[in-house]
Short mmCIF file of C-alpha atoms in Angstrom, two decimals:
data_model
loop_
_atom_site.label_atom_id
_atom_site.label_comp_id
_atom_site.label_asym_id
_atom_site.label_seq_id
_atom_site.Cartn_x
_atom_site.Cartn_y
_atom_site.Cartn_z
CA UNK A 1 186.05 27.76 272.15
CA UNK A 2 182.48 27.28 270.81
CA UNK A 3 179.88 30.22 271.37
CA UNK A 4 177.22 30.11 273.96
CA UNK A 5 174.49 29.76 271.33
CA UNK A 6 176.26 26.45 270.07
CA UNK A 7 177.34 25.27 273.26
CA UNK A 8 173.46 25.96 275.10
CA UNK A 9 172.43 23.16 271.85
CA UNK A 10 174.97 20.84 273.03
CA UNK A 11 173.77 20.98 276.81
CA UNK A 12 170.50 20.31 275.55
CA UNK A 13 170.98 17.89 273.32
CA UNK A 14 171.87 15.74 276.75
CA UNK A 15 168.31 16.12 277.98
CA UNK A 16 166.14 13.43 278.14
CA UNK A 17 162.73 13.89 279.70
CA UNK A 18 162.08 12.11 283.00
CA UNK A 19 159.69 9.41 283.38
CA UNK A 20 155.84 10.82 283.74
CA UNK A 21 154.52 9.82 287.68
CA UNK A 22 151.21 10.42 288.87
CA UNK A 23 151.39 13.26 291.19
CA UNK A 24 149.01 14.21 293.95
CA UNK A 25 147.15 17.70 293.75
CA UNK A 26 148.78 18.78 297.10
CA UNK A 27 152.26 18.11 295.83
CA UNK A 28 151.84 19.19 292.14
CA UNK A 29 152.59 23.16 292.19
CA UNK A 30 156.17 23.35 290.77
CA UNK A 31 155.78 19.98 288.96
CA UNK A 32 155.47 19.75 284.46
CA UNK A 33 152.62 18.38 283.33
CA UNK A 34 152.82 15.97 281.25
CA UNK A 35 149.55 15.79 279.49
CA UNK A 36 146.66 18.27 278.88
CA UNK A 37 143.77 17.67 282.25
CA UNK A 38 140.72 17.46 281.33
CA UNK A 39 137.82 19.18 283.50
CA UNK A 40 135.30 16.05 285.06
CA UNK A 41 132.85 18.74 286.20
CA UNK A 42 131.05 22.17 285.03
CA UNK A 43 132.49 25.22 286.42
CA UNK A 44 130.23 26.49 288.48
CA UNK A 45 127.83 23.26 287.90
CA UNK A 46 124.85 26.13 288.60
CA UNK A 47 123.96 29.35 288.65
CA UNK A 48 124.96 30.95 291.48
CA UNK A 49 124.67 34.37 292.70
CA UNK A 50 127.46 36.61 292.72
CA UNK A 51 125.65 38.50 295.93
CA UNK A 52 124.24 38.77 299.03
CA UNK A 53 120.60 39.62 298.21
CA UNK A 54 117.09 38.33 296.84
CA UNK A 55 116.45 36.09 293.89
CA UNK A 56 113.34 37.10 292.40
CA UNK A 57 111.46 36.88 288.75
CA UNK A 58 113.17 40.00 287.22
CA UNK A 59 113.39 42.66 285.80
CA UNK A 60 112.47 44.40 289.88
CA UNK A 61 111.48 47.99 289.82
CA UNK A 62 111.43 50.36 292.19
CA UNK A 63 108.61 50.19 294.51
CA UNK A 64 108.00 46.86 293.90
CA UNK A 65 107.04 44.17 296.33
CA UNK A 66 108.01 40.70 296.76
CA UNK A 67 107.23 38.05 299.32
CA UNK A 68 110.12 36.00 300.43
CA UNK A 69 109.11 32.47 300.41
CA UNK A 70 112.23 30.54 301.21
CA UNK A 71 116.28 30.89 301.44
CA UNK A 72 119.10 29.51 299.77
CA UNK A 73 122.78 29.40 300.97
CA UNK A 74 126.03 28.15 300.17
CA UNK A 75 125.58 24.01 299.79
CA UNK A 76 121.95 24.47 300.71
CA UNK A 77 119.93 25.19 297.77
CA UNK A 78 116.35 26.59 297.54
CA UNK A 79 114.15 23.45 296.71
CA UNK A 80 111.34 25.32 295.65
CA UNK A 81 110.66 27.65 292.53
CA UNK A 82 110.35 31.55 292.48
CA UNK A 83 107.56 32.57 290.53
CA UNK A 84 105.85 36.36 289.93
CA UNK A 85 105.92 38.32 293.13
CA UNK A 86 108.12 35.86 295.26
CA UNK A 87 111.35 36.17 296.48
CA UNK A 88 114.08 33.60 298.05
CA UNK A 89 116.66 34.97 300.61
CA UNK A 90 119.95 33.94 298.60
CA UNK A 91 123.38 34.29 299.71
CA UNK A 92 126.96 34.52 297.34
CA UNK A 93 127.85 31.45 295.62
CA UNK A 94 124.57 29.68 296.33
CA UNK A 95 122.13 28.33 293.69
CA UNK A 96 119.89 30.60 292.15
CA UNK A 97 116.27 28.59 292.96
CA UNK A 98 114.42 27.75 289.64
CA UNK A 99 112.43 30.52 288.26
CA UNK A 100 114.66 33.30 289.79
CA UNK A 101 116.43 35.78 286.63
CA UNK A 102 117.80 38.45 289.02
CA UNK A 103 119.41 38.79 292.11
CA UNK A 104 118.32 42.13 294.00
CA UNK A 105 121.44 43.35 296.61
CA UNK A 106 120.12 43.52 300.21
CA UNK A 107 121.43 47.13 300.39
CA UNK A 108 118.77 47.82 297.39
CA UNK A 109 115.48 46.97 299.34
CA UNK A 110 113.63 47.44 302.64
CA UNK A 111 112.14 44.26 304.30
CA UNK A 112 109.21 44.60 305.76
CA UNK A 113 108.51 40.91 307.73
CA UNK A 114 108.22 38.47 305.04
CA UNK A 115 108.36 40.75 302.16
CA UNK A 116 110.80 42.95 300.35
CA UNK A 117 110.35 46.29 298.82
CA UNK A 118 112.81 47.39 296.13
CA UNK A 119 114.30 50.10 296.78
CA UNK A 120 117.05 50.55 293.78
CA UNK A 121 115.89 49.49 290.94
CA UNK A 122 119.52 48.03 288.72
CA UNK A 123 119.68 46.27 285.70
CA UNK A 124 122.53 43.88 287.21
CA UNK A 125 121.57 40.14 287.15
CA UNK A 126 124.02 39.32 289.56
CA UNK A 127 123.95 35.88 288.87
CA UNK A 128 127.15 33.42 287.54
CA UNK A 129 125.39 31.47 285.01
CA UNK A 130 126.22 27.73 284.87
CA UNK A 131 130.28 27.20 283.05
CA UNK A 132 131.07 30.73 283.37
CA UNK A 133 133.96 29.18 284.31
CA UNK A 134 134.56 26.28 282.08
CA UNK A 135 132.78 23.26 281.10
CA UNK A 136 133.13 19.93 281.55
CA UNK A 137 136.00 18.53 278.87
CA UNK A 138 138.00 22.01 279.41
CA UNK A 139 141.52 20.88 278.80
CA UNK A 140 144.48 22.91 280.64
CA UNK A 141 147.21 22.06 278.56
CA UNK A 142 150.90 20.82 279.41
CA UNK A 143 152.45 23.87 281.61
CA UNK A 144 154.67 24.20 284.94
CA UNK A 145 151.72 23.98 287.42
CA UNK A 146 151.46 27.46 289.64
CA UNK A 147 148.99 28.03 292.73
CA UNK A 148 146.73 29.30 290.27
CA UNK A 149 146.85 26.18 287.84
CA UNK A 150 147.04 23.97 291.49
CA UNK A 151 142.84 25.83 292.29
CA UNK A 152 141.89 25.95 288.97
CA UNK A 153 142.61 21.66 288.59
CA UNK A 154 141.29 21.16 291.77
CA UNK A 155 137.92 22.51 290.91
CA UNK A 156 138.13 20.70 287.26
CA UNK A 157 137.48 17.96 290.05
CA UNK A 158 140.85 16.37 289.39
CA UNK A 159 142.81 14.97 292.50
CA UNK A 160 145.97 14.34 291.29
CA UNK A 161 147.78 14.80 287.75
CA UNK A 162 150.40 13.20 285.36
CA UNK A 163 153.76 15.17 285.78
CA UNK A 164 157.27 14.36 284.89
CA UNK A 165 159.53 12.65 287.83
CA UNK A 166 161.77 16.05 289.32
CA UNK A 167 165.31 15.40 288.04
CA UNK A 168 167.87 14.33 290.93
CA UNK A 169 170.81 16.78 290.84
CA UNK A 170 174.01 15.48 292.30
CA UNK A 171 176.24 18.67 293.54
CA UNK A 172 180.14 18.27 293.56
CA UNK A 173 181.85 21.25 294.86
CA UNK A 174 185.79 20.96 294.07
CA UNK A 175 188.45 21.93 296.00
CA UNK A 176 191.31 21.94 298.95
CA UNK A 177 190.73 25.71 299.83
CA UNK A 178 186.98 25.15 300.61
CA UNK A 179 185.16 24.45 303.82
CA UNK A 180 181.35 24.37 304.76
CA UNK A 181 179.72 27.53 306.15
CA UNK A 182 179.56 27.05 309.73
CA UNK A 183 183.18 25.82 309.61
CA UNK A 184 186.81 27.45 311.00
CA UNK A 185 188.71 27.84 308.23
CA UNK A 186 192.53 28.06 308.17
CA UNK A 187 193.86 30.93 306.71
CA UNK A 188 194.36 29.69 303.21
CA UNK A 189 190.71 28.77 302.87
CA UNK A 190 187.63 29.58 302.15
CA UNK A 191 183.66 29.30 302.66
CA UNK A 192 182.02 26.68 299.96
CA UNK A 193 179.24 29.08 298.75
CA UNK A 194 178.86 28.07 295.22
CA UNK A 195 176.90 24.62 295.39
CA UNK A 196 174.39 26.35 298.02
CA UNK A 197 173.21 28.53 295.46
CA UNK A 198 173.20 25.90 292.65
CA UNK A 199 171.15 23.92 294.65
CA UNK A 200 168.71 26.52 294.92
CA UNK A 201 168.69 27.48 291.68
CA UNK A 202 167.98 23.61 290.84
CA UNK A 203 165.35 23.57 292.89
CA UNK A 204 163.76 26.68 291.84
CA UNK A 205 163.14 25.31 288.82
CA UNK A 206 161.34 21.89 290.17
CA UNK A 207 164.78 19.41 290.76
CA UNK A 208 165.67 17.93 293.48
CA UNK A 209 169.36 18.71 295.19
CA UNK A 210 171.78 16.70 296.64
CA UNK A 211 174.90 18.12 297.65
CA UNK A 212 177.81 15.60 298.03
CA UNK A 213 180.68 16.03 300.44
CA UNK A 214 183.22 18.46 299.07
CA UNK A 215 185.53 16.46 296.62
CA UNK A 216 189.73 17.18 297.78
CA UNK A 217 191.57 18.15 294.84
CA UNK A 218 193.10 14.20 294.50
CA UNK A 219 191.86 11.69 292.11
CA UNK A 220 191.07 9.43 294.80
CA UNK A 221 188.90 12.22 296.72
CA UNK A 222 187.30 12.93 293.13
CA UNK A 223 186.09 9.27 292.41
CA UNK A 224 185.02 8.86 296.02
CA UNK A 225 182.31 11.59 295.54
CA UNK A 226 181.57 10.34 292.10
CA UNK A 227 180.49 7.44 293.19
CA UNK A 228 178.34 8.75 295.32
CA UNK A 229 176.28 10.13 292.57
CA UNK A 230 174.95 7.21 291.74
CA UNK A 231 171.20 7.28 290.92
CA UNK A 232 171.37 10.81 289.99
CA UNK A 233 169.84 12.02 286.71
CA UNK A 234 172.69 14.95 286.54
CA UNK A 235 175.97 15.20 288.10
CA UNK A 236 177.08 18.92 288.30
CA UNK A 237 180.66 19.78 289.32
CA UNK A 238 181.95 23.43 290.41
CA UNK A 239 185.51 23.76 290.21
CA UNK A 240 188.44 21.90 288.87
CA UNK A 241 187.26 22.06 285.15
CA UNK A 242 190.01 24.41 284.30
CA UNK A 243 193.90 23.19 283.21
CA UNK A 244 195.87 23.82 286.45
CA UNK A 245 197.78 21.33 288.05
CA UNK A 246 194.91 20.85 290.54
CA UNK A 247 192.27 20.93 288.59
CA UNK A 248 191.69 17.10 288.11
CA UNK A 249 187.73 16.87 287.52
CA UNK A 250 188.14 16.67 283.37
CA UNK A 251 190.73 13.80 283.65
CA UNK A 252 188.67 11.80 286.45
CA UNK A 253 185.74 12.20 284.77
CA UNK A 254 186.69 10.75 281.31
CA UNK A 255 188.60 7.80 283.34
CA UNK A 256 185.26 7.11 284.87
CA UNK A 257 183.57 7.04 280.83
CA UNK A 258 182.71 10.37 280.64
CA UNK A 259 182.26 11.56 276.54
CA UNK A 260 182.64 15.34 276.48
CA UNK A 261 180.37 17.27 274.37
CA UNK A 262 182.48 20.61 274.69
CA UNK A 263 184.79 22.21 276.53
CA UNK A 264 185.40 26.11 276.83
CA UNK A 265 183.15 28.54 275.79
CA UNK A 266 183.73 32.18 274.29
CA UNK A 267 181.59 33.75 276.70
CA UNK A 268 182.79 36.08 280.44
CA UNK A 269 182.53 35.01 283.07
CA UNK A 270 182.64 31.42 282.21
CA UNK A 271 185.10 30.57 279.90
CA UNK A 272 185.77 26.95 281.72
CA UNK A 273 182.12 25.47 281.41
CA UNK A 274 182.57 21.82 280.44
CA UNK A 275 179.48 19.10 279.64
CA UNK A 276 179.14 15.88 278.25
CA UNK A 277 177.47 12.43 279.51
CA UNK A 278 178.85 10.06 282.11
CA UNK A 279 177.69 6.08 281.80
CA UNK A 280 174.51 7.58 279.84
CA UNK A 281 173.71 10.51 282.75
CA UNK A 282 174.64 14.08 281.61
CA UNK A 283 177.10 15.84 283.64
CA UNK A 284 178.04 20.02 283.64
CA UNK A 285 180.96 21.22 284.67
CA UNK A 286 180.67 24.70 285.87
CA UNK A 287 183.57 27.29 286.56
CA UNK A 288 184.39 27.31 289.91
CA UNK A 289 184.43 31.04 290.22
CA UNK A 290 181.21 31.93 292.26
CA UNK A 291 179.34 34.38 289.90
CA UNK A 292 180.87 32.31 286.51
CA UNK A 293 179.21 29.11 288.36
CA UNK A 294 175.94 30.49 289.09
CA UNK A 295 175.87 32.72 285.50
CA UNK A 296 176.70 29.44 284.15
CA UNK A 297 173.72 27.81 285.98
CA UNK A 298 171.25 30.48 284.67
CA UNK A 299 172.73 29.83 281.08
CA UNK A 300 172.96 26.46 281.11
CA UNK A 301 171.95 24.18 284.00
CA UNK A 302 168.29 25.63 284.59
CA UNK A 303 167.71 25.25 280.82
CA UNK A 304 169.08 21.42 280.97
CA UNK A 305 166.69 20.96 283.85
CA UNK A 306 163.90 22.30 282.42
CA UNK A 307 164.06 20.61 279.24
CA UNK A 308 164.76 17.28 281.54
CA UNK A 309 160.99 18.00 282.99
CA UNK A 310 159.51 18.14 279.41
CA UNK A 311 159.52 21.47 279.29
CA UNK A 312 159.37 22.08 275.37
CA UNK A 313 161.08 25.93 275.49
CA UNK A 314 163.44 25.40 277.83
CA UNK A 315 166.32 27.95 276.67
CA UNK A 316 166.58 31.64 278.51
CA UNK A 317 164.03 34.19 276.86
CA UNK A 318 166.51 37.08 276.53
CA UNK A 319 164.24 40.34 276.56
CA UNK A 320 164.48 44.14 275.87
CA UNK A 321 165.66 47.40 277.93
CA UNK A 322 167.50 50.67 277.27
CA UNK A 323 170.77 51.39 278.56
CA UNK A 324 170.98 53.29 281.76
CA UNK A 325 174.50 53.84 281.32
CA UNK A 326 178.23 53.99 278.67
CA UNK A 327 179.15 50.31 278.67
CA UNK A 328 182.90 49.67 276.96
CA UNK A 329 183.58 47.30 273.66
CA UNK A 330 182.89 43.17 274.58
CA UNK A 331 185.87 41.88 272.77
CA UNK A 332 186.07 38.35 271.60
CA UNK A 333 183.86 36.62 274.26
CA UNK A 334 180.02 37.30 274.91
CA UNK A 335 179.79 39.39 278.42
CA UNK A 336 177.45 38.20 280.60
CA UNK A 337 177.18 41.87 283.03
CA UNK A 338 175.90 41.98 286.03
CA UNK A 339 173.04 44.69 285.91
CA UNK A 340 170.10 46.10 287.91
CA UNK A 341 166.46 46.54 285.69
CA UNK A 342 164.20 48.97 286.73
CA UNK A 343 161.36 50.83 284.76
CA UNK A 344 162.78 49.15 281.06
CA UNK A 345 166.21 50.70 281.78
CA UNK A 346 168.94 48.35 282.61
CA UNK A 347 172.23 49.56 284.00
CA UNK A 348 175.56 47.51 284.57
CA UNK A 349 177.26 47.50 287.83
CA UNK A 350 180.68 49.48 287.65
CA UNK A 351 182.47 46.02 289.24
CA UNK A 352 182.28 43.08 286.98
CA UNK A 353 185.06 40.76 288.91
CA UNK A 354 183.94 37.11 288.76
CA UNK A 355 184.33 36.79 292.85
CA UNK A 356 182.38 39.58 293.35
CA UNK A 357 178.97 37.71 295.01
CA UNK A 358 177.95 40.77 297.29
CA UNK A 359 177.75 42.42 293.33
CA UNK A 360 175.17 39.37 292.17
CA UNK A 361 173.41 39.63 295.41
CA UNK A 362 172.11 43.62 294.19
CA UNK A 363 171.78 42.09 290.73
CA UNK A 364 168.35 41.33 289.08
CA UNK A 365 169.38 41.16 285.65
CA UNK A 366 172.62 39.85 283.22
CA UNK A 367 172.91 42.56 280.67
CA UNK A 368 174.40 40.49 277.33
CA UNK A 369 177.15 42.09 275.46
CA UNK A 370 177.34 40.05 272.24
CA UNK A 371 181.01 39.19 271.52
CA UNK A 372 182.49 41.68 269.27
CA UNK A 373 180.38 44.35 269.92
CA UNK A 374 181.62 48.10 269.66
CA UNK A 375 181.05 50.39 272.70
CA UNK A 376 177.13 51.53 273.67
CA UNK A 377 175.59 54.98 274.74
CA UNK A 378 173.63 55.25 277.31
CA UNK A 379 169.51 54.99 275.84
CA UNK A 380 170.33 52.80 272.86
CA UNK A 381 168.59 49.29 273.26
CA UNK A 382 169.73 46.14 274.69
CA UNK A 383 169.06 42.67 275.69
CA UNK A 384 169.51 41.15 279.12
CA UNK A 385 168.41 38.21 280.90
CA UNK A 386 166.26 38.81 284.90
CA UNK A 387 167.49 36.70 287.44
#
């Protein structure tokens, strides 16, 4: 058995970044940028005001008077000039009309007809000087694109943006014993749940999911589904990776060309993890246990998938709590414990069983006992992973 550590640089080393597309704005958010955009336009290209109110030749005092020559609104600027003793009506986000240094708020004077007397005298400006924002040639570097970075490119003036192509995910679920939810199962079998969640985890992270028809634990079944995973960029397996009689996805897989980069990890749950690279695509294994196959995926498939999209830190980012509870020696393999986080204090659910999902579901954290490790107190420190 290798240690995670060793075996998270193996699955890695099978990345190879996807081909960079040119993406539409509307369909970016999600999506890895390739390159750093580059803002085509001043941000905001004027000065605007930030209120409802009068532009006038500042600073106004109290008591004095203005007359209100013109307006400006949003996409209809003032054409004129404001000079000593005039006033423009002006409106948020709308240009402040040449001449103008201060914006008074309506609430701060009385009109009387066409003039204004202040009432409140303020210091404020009020106005959003032009690039306040950004300039033109403001480069947003290389980054998963959120909402935010989806607004902020779109008023860089940039319609669409070079990301890498979303990895294809081909999802073989393994097994006699498993039917699809929605199915009657007979009484030795149960509900496929695994590859639903793996799915989602893929996509979570910007793939795209196929899940194949559940492969029958023959070789014949196994290479049928296989094939079907052609044009995939990663083929991952649940189930069958172990040494049981019926667990043939290891010995179809390296008929088929597969070259294994490892096999067995020292790490609970999910000893059975196996990876490598079939006819050039990478391919993961995962246990077939449902919370060792989705640990698994936070460990090691969302990293792989990730670093497939260019992503340039693509490992987990384990961080820092205090124990909210005892928690027993690790022994020889790394424990991977299924945990809640809450106000910097992580505590590990009481039932650790590897078939426990209704466990995960409460979970929002993997508390990670390194391997070896001697039995903890409750408020010494600790790492754990959210999920």
């Amino acid at each position: 058995m290798i240690s995670v550590e060793e075996a998270l640089a193996r699955v890695l080393a099978l990345a190879t970044p996807m081909p960079v597309e040119t993406v539409p704005l509307a369909a970016a958010a999600g999506r890895w940028m390739a390159k750093a955009a580059e803002a085509r336009r001043t941000q905001p290209p004027f000065a605007s005001s930030a209120m409802d109110g009068y532009a006038v030749q500042g600073p106004a005092a109290t008591g004095a008077r203005f007359r209100v020559i013109g307006e400006s609104a949003a996409g209809h600027g003032f054409a004129g000039s404001v000079g000593p003793g005039e006033a423009a009506r002006i409106f948020t986000g709308a240009p402040v009309p040449d001449g103008a240094t201060q914006v008074v708020l309506q609430e701060d004077v009385t009109r009387d007809g066409n003039d204004i007397v202040i009432a409140t005298a303020s210091a404020n400006a009020n106005i959003r000087q032009a690039g306040d924002d950004f300039a033109a040639g403001f480069r947003l570097q290389p980054r998963r694109i959120s909402a935010s970075d989806v607004a902020l490119l779109a008023a860089m003036n940039l319609a669409e943006v070079p990301a890498h192509r979303r990895p294809v995910v081909a999802i073989i679920a393994t097994g006699d014993e498993l039917v699809m939810p929605g199915d009657t199962p007979d009484p030795d079998q149960i509900i496929a749940s695994n590859s639903f969640a793996i799915k989602a985890l893929a996509e979570g992270v910007g793939a795209e999911a196929r899940l194949l028809p559940i492969a029958r634990d023959t070789e014949a079944s196994l290479r049928a589904v296989f094939a079907l995973a052609e044009g995939a960029d990663l083929v991952v397996t649940i189930g069958g990776a172990s040494v049981g009689d019926h667990d043939l996805v290891a010995k179809v897989a390296t008929d088929l060309g597969m070259e294994r980069a490892f096999y067995k990890i020292s790490m609970r749950p999910g000893k059975p993890l196996m990876a490598g690279r079939l006819n050039g695509m990478p391919m993961l294994g995962l246990p077939g246990n449902p919370v060792s196959a989705i640990v698994c995926a936070h460990l090691f498939l969302l990293p792989l998938l990730r670093a497939m999209q260019g992503e340039p830190a693509p490992a987990p980012a384990p961080r820092r709590a205090v124990l909210g509870a005892d928690v027993a020696p690790t022994g020889p393999r790394t424990h991977y414990m299924r945990a809640r986080i809450e106000d910097g204090v992580v505590t590990a659910f009481d039932r650790q069983d590897s078939a426990l999902l209704s466990v995960l579901a409460e979970a929002n954290a993997l508390l990670i006992r390194p391997l070896g490790d001697g039995a903890r107190k409750a408020g010494e420190a600790a790492d754990y992973l959210p999920i």
